[in-house]
Amino acid sequence: TGRGSSKETRHDELALDGAGLSYAPGDGLGIIPRNDPALVEALLAALSLSPDEGVTVKERDTTLREALAATFEITAATPRFIDHWAELSGSSELKGLRGEQNAAARSAYLRANHVIDIVRRFPVPGIAAAAFIAGLRPLQPRLYSIASSQAGAPDEVHLTVSTLRYELYGEPRTGVATGHLAMHAAPDATLPVYVQPNPHFRLPDDDVDIIMIGAGIGVAPYRAFLQEREARGAGGKSWLFFGERNFDSDFLYQTEWQGLLKDGVLSRMNVAFSRDGADRFYVQHRLLEQGRDVFAWLEEGAHLYVCGDGARMAP
């Protein structure tokens, strides 16, 4: 993203030299992140626990600091954590969030409060390290659509990542994996990763046309698709619909698309920048404008792909 953007979208490249990993366009990359070191220290301080205290996790001995850094989710709280902390703290407020009948109130509370906020608001003096981590869930990997083709970038995997940054209770907060990539994974750092195959999101035969609809970082797999088609000299036509907020700052991979259009790898492209005018304009509006041609492509056997915000854009 360019200067003045309301987002922070990054292009990350990881070397796979010697990792023995292979992937196909459309696959995802799972990243096993580490938690923000500052959040780990803040939690330890709030709990008055020693970072070097020994704990056992799945029959493996480690320190509390390392367990909080690499083994447990310590940002977003869960219903399980509310139940656990309600028992330990005796809080009537937390107990009032239990049960199926309070699901809506509990969900709202969890959106507005992280683990550290709950620990600070309802302190449990003298808590043992093992008692605290018993309420935490394991740290989950984060999946990202791969934005490269091994035919176009051998021994590498590229990602398009939107860094999540926001404030809560006057403090800066970040996404677990996006914050790790943006702030703590220095050049030449090693990350634990794995390939997540996606057999339902695959390129068709080289002579079949494709229509690709992507908003924001949802454009990532289409970069992989077109790298693959260029490397294979595929004859099928390709049509990209791309949407973001602002043309000047958020036109992800603009020069690459223009080069692919010039070379004929990308046959058509329509874009929608929702914040550039008085009216909000999105990819679905471009689809309606081009409806006759979209229908014709589909009638001729084109495959259609949608990638982006699954909650809001996909419907």
mmCIF file of C-alpha atoms in Angstrom:
data_model
loop_
_atom_site.group_PDB
_atom_site.id
_atom_site.type_symbol
_atom_site.label_atom_id
_atom_site.label_comp_id
_atom_site.label_asym_id
_atom_site.label_seq_id
_atom_site.Cartn_x
_atom_site.Cartn_y
_atom_site.Cartn_z
ATOM 1 C CA THR A 1 0.000 0.000 0.000
ATOM 2 C CA GLY A 2 1.146 3.518 -0.756
ATOM 3 C CA ARG A 3 1.598 6.583 1.369
ATOM 4 C CA GLY A 4 -1.654 7.805 2.910
ATOM 5 C CA SER A 5 -3.395 4.437 2.792
ATOM 6 C CA SER A 6 -5.907 3.611 5.518
ATOM 7 C CA LYS A 7 -4.514 0.055 5.483
ATOM 8 C CA GLU A 8 -1.096 -1.534 5.938
ATOM 9 C CA THR A 9 -0.847 -4.305 3.363
ATOM 10 C CA ARG A 10 2.532 -5.981 3.009
ATOM 11 C CA HIS A 11 4.087 -8.283 0.437
ATOM 12 C CA ASP A 12 6.135 -10.946 2.237
ATOM 13 C CA GLU A 13 8.517 -13.355 0.534
ATOM 14 C CA LEU A 14 9.732 -16.513 2.262
ATOM 15 C CA ALA A 15 12.545 -18.713 0.995
ATOM 16 C CA LEU A 16 11.790 -22.434 0.896
ATOM 17 C CA ASP A 17 15.375 -23.507 0.163
ATOM 18 C CA GLY A 18 15.816 -27.003 1.527
ATOM 19 C CA ALA A 19 12.416 -27.058 3.218
ATOM 20 C CA GLY A 20 11.070 -29.768 0.928
ATOM 21 C CA LEU A 21 7.743 -27.954 0.532
ATOM 22 C CA SER A 22 5.802 -27.754 -2.705
ATOM 23 C CA TYR A 23 2.476 -26.115 -3.452
ATOM 24 C CA ALA A 24 -0.005 -25.497 -6.254
ATOM 25 C CA PRO A 25 -1.694 -22.188 -7.157
ATOM 26 C CA GLY A 26 -4.721 -21.837 -4.899
ATOM 27 C CA ASP A 27 -3.093 -23.470 -1.860
ATOM 28 C CA GLY A 28 -2.624 -21.728 1.464
ATOM 29 C CA LEU A 29 0.392 -21.343 3.724
ATOM 30 C CA GLY A 30 -0.043 -22.004 7.415
ATOM 31 C CA ILE A 31 2.162 -19.875 9.666
ATOM 32 C CA ILE A 32 2.715 -20.797 13.296
ATOM 33 C CA PRO A 33 3.334 -17.375 14.842
ATOM 34 C CA ARG A 34 4.768 -16.240 18.149
ATOM 35 C CA ASN A 35 2.926 -13.874 20.441
ATOM 36 C CA ASP A 36 4.027 -10.278 20.845
ATOM 37 C CA PRO A 37 6.891 -10.241 23.416
ATOM 38 C CA ALA A 38 5.496 -7.035 24.933
ATOM 39 C CA LEU A 39 2.140 -8.738 25.535
ATOM 40 C CA VAL A 40 3.882 -11.706 27.173
ATOM 41 C CA GLU A 41 5.705 -9.381 29.572
ATOM 42 C CA ALA A 42 2.527 -7.406 30.300
ATOM 43 C CA LEU A 43 0.662 -10.598 31.178
ATOM 44 C CA LEU A 44 3.455 -11.791 33.440
ATOM 45 C CA ALA A 45 3.425 -8.422 35.213
ATOM 46 C CA ALA A 46 -0.370 -8.402 35.592
ATOM 47 C CA LEU A 47 -0.280 -11.909 37.087
ATOM 48 C CA SER A 48 2.822 -11.244 39.234
ATOM 49 C CA LEU A 49 4.371 -14.449 37.886
ATOM 50 C CA SER A 50 8.027 -15.218 37.238
ATOM 51 C CA PRO A 51 8.886 -15.668 33.547
ATOM 52 C CA ASP A 52 11.313 -18.444 34.453
ATOM 53 C CA GLU A 53 8.794 -20.522 36.397
ATOM 54 C CA GLY A 54 8.694 -24.051 35.016
ATOM 55 C CA VAL A 55 5.515 -25.414 33.441
ATOM 56 C CA THR A 56 4.690 -28.664 31.648
ATOM 57 C CA VAL A 57 2.831 -28.496 28.342
ATOM 58 C CA LYS A 58 1.872 -31.799 26.695
ATOM 59 C CA GLU A 59 4.511 -33.655 28.700
ATOM 60 C CA ARG A 60 7.185 -31.137 27.671
ATOM 61 C CA ASP A 61 8.928 -28.981 30.268
ATOM 62 C CA THR A 62 9.429 -25.314 29.439
ATOM 63 C CA THR A 63 9.368 -21.888 31.065
ATOM 64 C CA LEU A 64 6.213 -19.858 31.538
ATOM 65 C CA ARG A 65 7.567 -17.073 29.305
ATOM 66 C CA GLU A 66 8.234 -19.488 26.431
ATOM 67 C CA ALA A 67 4.852 -21.186 26.864
ATOM 68 C CA LEU A 68 3.072 -17.828 26.661
ATOM 69 C CA ALA A 69 5.183 -16.791 23.685
ATOM 70 C CA ALA A 70 4.824 -19.885 21.526
ATOM 71 C CA THR A 71 2.255 -22.363 22.838
ATOM 72 C CA PHE A 72 -0.926 -20.574 23.961
ATOM 73 C CA GLU A 73 -3.363 -18.013 22.559
ATOM 74 C CA ILE A 74 -2.926 -15.038 24.872
ATOM 75 C CA THR A 75 -4.660 -12.305 22.879
ATOM 76 C CA ALA A 76 -8.310 -13.182 22.191
ATOM 77 C CA ALA A 77 -10.185 -14.675 25.125
ATOM 78 C CA THR A 78 -12.600 -17.586 24.736
ATOM 79 C CA PRO A 79 -15.790 -18.760 26.478
ATOM 80 C CA ARG A 80 -13.619 -21.395 28.116
ATOM 81 C CA PHE A 81 -11.354 -18.700 29.548
ATOM 82 C CA ILE A 82 -14.352 -16.760 30.893
ATOM 83 C CA ASP A 83 -15.593 -19.906 32.658
ATOM 84 C CA HIS A 84 -12.124 -20.590 34.025
ATOM 85 C CA TRP A 85 -11.491 -17.039 35.221
ATOM 86 C CA ALA A 86 -14.976 -16.727 36.697
ATOM 87 C CA GLU A 87 -14.167 -19.676 38.960
ATOM 88 C CA LEU A 88 -10.729 -18.419 39.927
ATOM 89 C CA SER A 89 -11.735 -14.808 40.522
ATOM 90 C CA GLY A 90 -15.258 -15.369 41.817
ATOM 91 C CA SER A 91 -16.454 -12.507 39.589
ATOM 92 C CA SER A 92 -20.239 -12.292 39.404
ATOM 93 C CA GLU A 93 -19.903 -10.296 36.171
ATOM 94 C CA LEU A 94 -18.021 -13.122 34.458
ATOM 95 C CA LYS A 95 -20.364 -15.749 35.917
ATOM 96 C CA GLY A 96 -23.251 -13.786 34.409
ATOM 97 C CA LEU A 97 -21.811 -14.383 30.947
ATOM 98 C CA ARG A 98 -22.011 -18.168 31.205
ATOM 99 C CA GLY A 99 -24.615 -20.371 29.605
ATOM 100 C CA GLU A 100 -26.303 -20.599 26.229
ATOM 101 C CA GLN A 101 -28.859 -17.966 27.191
ATOM 102 C CA ASN A 102 -26.040 -15.386 27.511
ATOM 103 C CA ALA A 103 -24.272 -16.255 24.246
ATOM 104 C CA ALA A 104 -24.874 -12.831 22.614
ATOM 105 C CA ALA A 105 -23.651 -10.884 25.653
ATOM 106 C CA ARG A 106 -20.655 -13.204 25.989
ATOM 107 C CA SER A 107 -19.692 -12.743 22.322
ATOM 108 C CA ALA A 108 -19.910 -8.963 22.668
ATOM 109 C CA TYR A 109 -17.771 -9.081 25.800
ATOM 110 C CA LEU A 110 -15.134 -11.236 24.114
ATOM 111 C CA ARG A 111 -14.926 -8.808 21.181
ATOM 112 C CA ALA A 112 -14.300 -5.934 23.580
ATOM 113 C CA ASN A 113 -11.928 -7.632 26.022
ATOM 114 C CA HIS A 114 -8.722 -9.606 25.540
ATOM 115 C CA VAL A 115 -7.183 -12.015 28.039
ATOM 116 C CA ILE A 116 -5.050 -9.279 29.574
ATOM 117 C CA ASP A 117 -8.035 -6.966 30.036
ATOM 118 C CA ILE A 118 -9.925 -9.651 31.945
ATOM 119 C CA VAL A 119 -6.889 -10.514 34.080
ATOM 120 C CA ARG A 120 -6.361 -6.855 34.962
ATOM 121 C CA ARG A 121 -10.021 -6.195 35.764
ATOM 122 C CA PHE A 122 -10.515 -9.317 37.895
ATOM 123 C CA PRO A 123 -7.150 -10.010 39.559
ATOM 124 C CA VAL A 124 -6.438 -13.341 41.246
ATOM 125 C CA PRO A 125 -3.629 -12.731 43.760
ATOM 126 C CA GLY A 126 -1.157 -15.567 44.190
ATOM 127 C CA ILE A 127 -2.333 -17.536 41.155
ATOM 128 C CA ALA A 128 -0.034 -20.392 40.089
ATOM 129 C CA ALA A 129 1.306 -20.499 36.559
ATOM 130 C CA ALA A 130 -0.272 -23.905 35.898
ATOM 131 C CA ALA A 131 -3.675 -22.615 37.039
ATOM 132 C CA PHE A 132 -3.502 -19.686 34.617
ATOM 133 C CA ILE A 133 -2.484 -21.619 31.524
ATOM 134 C CA ALA A 134 -5.140 -24.270 32.220
ATOM 135 C CA GLY A 135 -7.731 -21.814 30.876
ATOM 136 C CA LEU A 136 -5.887 -20.982 27.650
ATOM 137 C CA ARG A 137 -6.335 -22.665 24.281
ATOM 138 C CA PRO A 138 -3.393 -23.740 22.111
ATOM 139 C CA LEU A 139 -1.924 -21.163 19.738
ATOM 140 C CA GLN A 140 -3.504 -21.781 16.341
ATOM 141 C CA PRO A 141 -1.714 -21.467 12.980
ATOM 142 C CA ARG A 142 -2.899 -18.705 10.644
ATOM 143 C CA LEU A 143 -3.646 -19.517 7.009
ATOM 144 C CA TYR A 144 -2.848 -17.199 4.098
ATOM 145 C CA SER A 145 -3.568 -17.614 0.404
ATOM 146 C CA ILE A 146 -0.298 -18.078 -1.455
ATOM 147 C CA ALA A 147 0.398 -15.192 -3.839
ATOM 148 C CA SER A 148 2.982 -16.915 -6.020
ATOM 149 C CA SER A 149 3.476 -19.917 -8.278
ATOM 150 C CA GLN A 150 6.481 -22.165 -7.920
ATOM 151 C CA ALA A 151 6.699 -22.105 -11.708
ATOM 152 C CA GLY A 152 7.191 -18.340 -11.475
ATOM 153 C CA ALA A 153 9.112 -18.153 -8.189
ATOM 154 C CA PRO A 154 10.972 -21.440 -7.561
ATOM 155 C CA ASP A 155 11.998 -22.083 -3.938
ATOM 156 C CA GLU A 156 9.907 -19.160 -2.690
ATOM 157 C CA VAL A 157 6.430 -18.546 -1.341
ATOM 158 C CA HIS A 158 4.860 -15.066 -1.439
ATOM 159 C CA LEU A 159 2.074 -13.734 0.786
ATOM 160 C CA THR A 160 -0.125 -10.632 0.699
ATOM 161 C CA VAL A 161 -0.796 -9.729 4.341
ATOM 162 C CA SER A 162 -2.971 -6.969 5.784
ATOM 163 C CA THR A 163 -1.472 -5.975 9.138
ATOM 164 C CA LEU A 164 -4.154 -5.716 11.806
ATOM 165 C CA ARG A 165 -3.588 -2.725 14.103
ATOM 166 C CA TYR A 166 -6.122 -1.110 16.423
ATOM 167 C CA GLU A 167 -6.552 0.388 19.883
ATOM 168 C CA LEU A 168 -8.323 -1.156 22.861
ATOM 169 C CA TYR A 169 -8.511 0.552 26.236
ATOM 170 C CA GLY A 170 -6.057 3.177 24.990
ATOM 171 C CA GLU A 171 -3.408 0.587 24.114
ATOM 172 C CA PRO A 172 -2.160 -0.386 20.657
ATOM 173 C CA ARG A 173 -3.074 -3.959 19.713
ATOM 174 C CA THR A 174 -2.098 -6.076 16.704
ATOM 175 C CA GLY A 175 -3.115 -9.337 15.099
ATOM 176 C CA VAL A 176 -1.056 -12.276 16.362
ATOM 177 C CA ALA A 177 0.426 -13.418 13.037
ATOM 178 C CA THR A 178 0.209 -10.134 11.112
ATOM 179 C CA GLY A 179 1.909 -8.314 13.987
ATOM 180 C CA HIS A 180 4.576 -11.005 14.167
ATOM 181 C CA LEU A 181 5.296 -10.687 10.436
ATOM 182 C CA ALA A 182 5.262 -6.886 10.448
ATOM 183 C CA MET A 183 7.188 -6.168 13.653
ATOM 184 C CA HIS A 184 9.079 -9.179 14.975
ATOM 185 C CA ALA A 185 10.107 -11.382 12.032
ATOM 186 C CA ALA A 186 13.285 -9.670 10.896
ATOM 187 C CA PRO A 187 14.886 -10.352 7.498
ATOM 188 C CA ASP A 188 16.426 -13.847 7.517
ATOM 189 C CA ALA A 189 14.249 -14.968 10.425
ATOM 190 C CA THR A 190 13.031 -18.558 10.273
ATOM 191 C CA LEU A 191 9.302 -19.241 10.508
ATOM 192 C CA PRO A 192 7.562 -22.587 11.091
ATOM 193 C CA VAL A 193 5.183 -23.049 8.161
ATOM 194 C CA TYR A 194 3.268 -25.742 6.291
ATOM 195 C CA VAL A 195 1.321 -25.945 3.032
ATOM 196 C CA GLN A 196 -2.463 -26.278 3.301
ATOM 197 C CA PRO A 197 -3.755 -27.822 0.049
ATOM 198 C CA ASN A 198 -6.989 -26.359 -1.338
ATOM 199 C CA PRO A 199 -8.291 -28.835 -3.940
ATOM 200 C CA HIS A 200 -11.510 -26.813 -4.433
ATOM 201 C CA PHE A 201 -9.616 -23.692 -5.587
ATOM 202 C CA ARG A 202 -7.622 -24.908 -8.567
ATOM 203 C CA LEU A 203 -6.889 -23.691 -12.074
ATOM 204 C CA PRO A 204 -8.783 -25.505 -14.849
ATOM 205 C CA ASP A 205 -7.124 -26.792 -18.012
ATOM 206 C CA ASP A 206 -4.943 -24.278 -19.829
ATOM 207 C CA ASP A 207 -7.509 -23.628 -22.568
ATOM 208 C CA VAL A 208 -10.389 -22.848 -20.153
ATOM 209 C CA ASP A 209 -11.265 -19.207 -19.418
ATOM 210 C CA ILE A 210 -11.247 -17.913 -15.823
ATOM 211 C CA ILE A 211 -13.017 -15.016 -14.072
ATOM 212 C CA MET A 212 -11.311 -13.958 -10.828
ATOM 213 C CA ILE A 213 -13.121 -11.769 -8.280
ATOM 214 C CA GLY A 214 -10.987 -10.421 -5.434
ATOM 215 C CA ALA A 215 -11.255 -7.660 -2.868
ATOM 216 C CA GLY A 216 -8.220 -6.429 -0.946
ATOM 217 C CA ILE A 217 -5.792 -9.211 -0.096
ATOM 218 C CA GLY A 218 -8.277 -11.606 -1.694
ATOM 219 C CA VAL A 219 -6.382 -10.870 -4.907
ATOM 220 C CA ALA A 220 -3.402 -12.922 -3.676
ATOM 221 C CA PRO A 221 -4.240 -16.316 -5.246
ATOM 222 C CA TYR A 222 -4.898 -14.686 -8.622
ATOM 223 C CA ARG A 223 -1.324 -13.451 -8.728
ATOM 224 C CA ALA A 224 -0.363 -17.129 -8.341
ATOM 225 C CA PHE A 225 -2.863 -18.175 -11.024
ATOM 226 C CA LEU A 226 -1.473 -15.736 -13.582
ATOM 227 C CA GLN A 227 2.172 -16.516 -12.792
ATOM 228 C CA GLU A 228 1.339 -20.174 -13.401
ATOM 229 C CA ARG A 229 -0.535 -19.488 -16.627
ATOM 230 C CA GLU A 230 2.263 -17.285 -17.916
ATOM 231 C CA ALA A 231 4.875 -19.976 -17.165
ATOM 232 C CA ARG A 232 2.754 -22.630 -18.896
ATOM 233 C CA GLY A 233 1.834 -20.475 -21.884
ATOM 234 C CA ALA A 234 -1.842 -21.172 -21.223
ATOM 235 C CA GLY A 235 -4.246 -20.140 -23.971
ATOM 236 C CA GLY A 236 -7.394 -19.629 -21.893
ATOM 237 C CA LYS A 237 -8.577 -16.079 -21.323
ATOM 238 C CA SER A 238 -8.329 -14.472 -17.865
ATOM 239 C CA TRP A 239 -10.509 -11.671 -16.455
ATOM 240 C CA LEU A 240 -9.794 -10.006 -13.098
ATOM 241 C CA PHE A 241 -12.225 -7.945 -10.980
ATOM 242 C CA PHE A 242 -10.338 -6.187 -8.173
ATOM 243 C CA GLY A 243 -11.636 -3.905 -5.426
ATOM 244 C CA GLU A 244 -10.015 -1.830 -2.702
ATOM 245 C CA ARG A 245 -10.494 1.530 -0.986
ATOM 246 C CA ASN A 246 -8.387 4.068 -2.896
ATOM 247 C CA PHE A 247 -6.770 3.987 -6.338
ATOM 248 C CA ASP A 248 -3.709 6.053 -5.399
ATOM 249 C CA SER A 249 -2.684 4.060 -2.309
ATOM 250 C CA ASP A 250 -4.378 0.647 -2.437
ATOM 251 C CA PHE A 251 -4.050 -0.673 -6.007
ATOM 252 C CA LEU A 252 -2.227 -3.852 -4.974
ATOM 253 C CA TYR A 253 0.262 -5.142 -7.592
ATOM 254 C CA GLN A 254 -0.873 -2.462 -10.060
ATOM 255 C CA THR A 255 2.222 -2.526 -12.263
ATOM 256 C CA GLU A 256 2.195 -6.335 -12.378
ATOM 257 C CA TRP A 257 -1.402 -6.427 -13.622
ATOM 258 C CA GLN A 258 -0.606 -3.783 -16.215
ATOM 259 C CA GLY A 259 2.345 -5.823 -17.448
ATOM 260 C CA LEU A 260 0.225 -8.973 -17.650
ATOM 261 C CA LEU A 261 -2.449 -7.097 -19.599
ATOM 262 C CA LYS A 262 0.179 -5.801 -22.012
ATOM 263 C CA ASP A 263 1.572 -9.315 -22.506
ATOM 264 C CA GLY A 264 -1.884 -10.840 -22.979
ATOM 265 C CA VAL A 265 -1.637 -13.147 -19.948
ATOM 266 C CA LEU A 266 -4.485 -11.137 -18.383
ATOM 267 C CA SER A 267 -7.208 -10.533 -20.963
ATOM 268 C CA ARG A 268 -9.418 -8.042 -19.091
ATOM 269 C CA MET A 269 -9.421 -6.165 -15.798
ATOM 270 C CA ASN A 270 -12.094 -4.134 -14.035
ATOM 271 C CA VAL A 271 -11.434 -2.302 -10.782
ATOM 272 C CA ALA A 272 -13.564 -0.688 -8.073
ATOM 273 C CA PHE A 273 -12.199 1.759 -5.495
ATOM 274 C CA SER A 274 -14.917 2.269 -2.916
ATOM 275 C CA ARG A 275 -13.635 5.429 -1.184
ATOM 276 C CA ASP A 276 -12.645 7.500 -4.218
ATOM 277 C CA GLY A 277 -16.097 8.954 -4.916
ATOM 278 C CA ALA A 278 -19.217 10.111 -3.138
ATOM 279 C CA ASP A 279 -20.877 6.720 -3.725
ATOM 280 C CA ARG A 280 -19.434 3.435 -2.485
ATOM 281 C CA PHE A 281 -18.531 1.266 -5.471
ATOM 282 C CA TYR A 282 -17.569 -2.390 -5.099
ATOM 283 C CA VAL A 283 -16.666 -5.362 -7.284
ATOM 284 C CA GLN A 284 -20.293 -6.500 -7.438
ATOM 285 C CA HIS A 285 -21.182 -3.192 -9.125
ATOM 286 C CA ARG A 286 -18.495 -3.774 -11.768
ATOM 287 C CA LEU A 287 -19.866 -7.285 -12.289
ATOM 288 C CA LEU A 288 -23.342 -5.847 -12.900
ATOM 289 C CA GLU A 289 -21.930 -3.322 -15.378
ATOM 290 C CA GLN A 290 -20.196 -6.130 -17.271
ATOM 291 C CA GLY A 291 -23.052 -8.579 -16.726
ATOM 292 C CA ARG A 292 -23.674 -9.398 -20.376
ATOM 293 C CA ASP A 293 -20.032 -10.337 -20.994
ATOM 294 C CA VAL A 294 -19.700 -12.173 -17.670
ATOM 295 C CA PHE A 295 -22.732 -14.259 -18.588
ATOM 296 C CA ALA A 296 -21.292 -14.971 -22.025
ATOM 297 C CA TRP A 297 -17.978 -16.125 -20.536
ATOM 298 C CA LEU A 298 -19.828 -18.438 -18.136
ATOM 299 C CA GLU A 299 -21.972 -19.833 -20.957
ATOM 300 C CA GLU A 300 -18.755 -20.628 -22.795
ATOM 301 C CA GLY A 301 -17.466 -22.618 -19.814
ATOM 302 C CA ALA A 302 -15.402 -20.093 -17.842
ATOM 303 C CA HIS A 303 -14.566 -20.969 -14.233
ATOM 304 C CA LEU A 304 -15.428 -18.277 -11.661
ATOM 305 C CA TYR A 305 -13.490 -17.669 -8.436
ATOM 306 C CA VAL A 306 -14.290 -15.467 -5.437
ATOM 307 C CA CYS A 307 -11.723 -14.602 -2.774
ATOM 308 C CA GLY A 308 -11.934 -11.939 -0.091
ATOM 309 C CA ASP A 309 -13.947 -11.141 3.025
ATOM 310 C CA GLY A 310 -16.009 -14.290 3.533
ATOM 311 C CA ALA A 311 -18.453 -12.587 5.921
ATOM 312 C CA ARG A 312 -19.296 -9.464 3.911
ATOM 313 C CA MET A 313 -18.132 -9.695 0.306
ATOM 314 C CA ALA A 314 -18.811 -13.300 -0.624
ATOM 315 C CA PRO A 315 -22.655 -13.156 -0.241
#
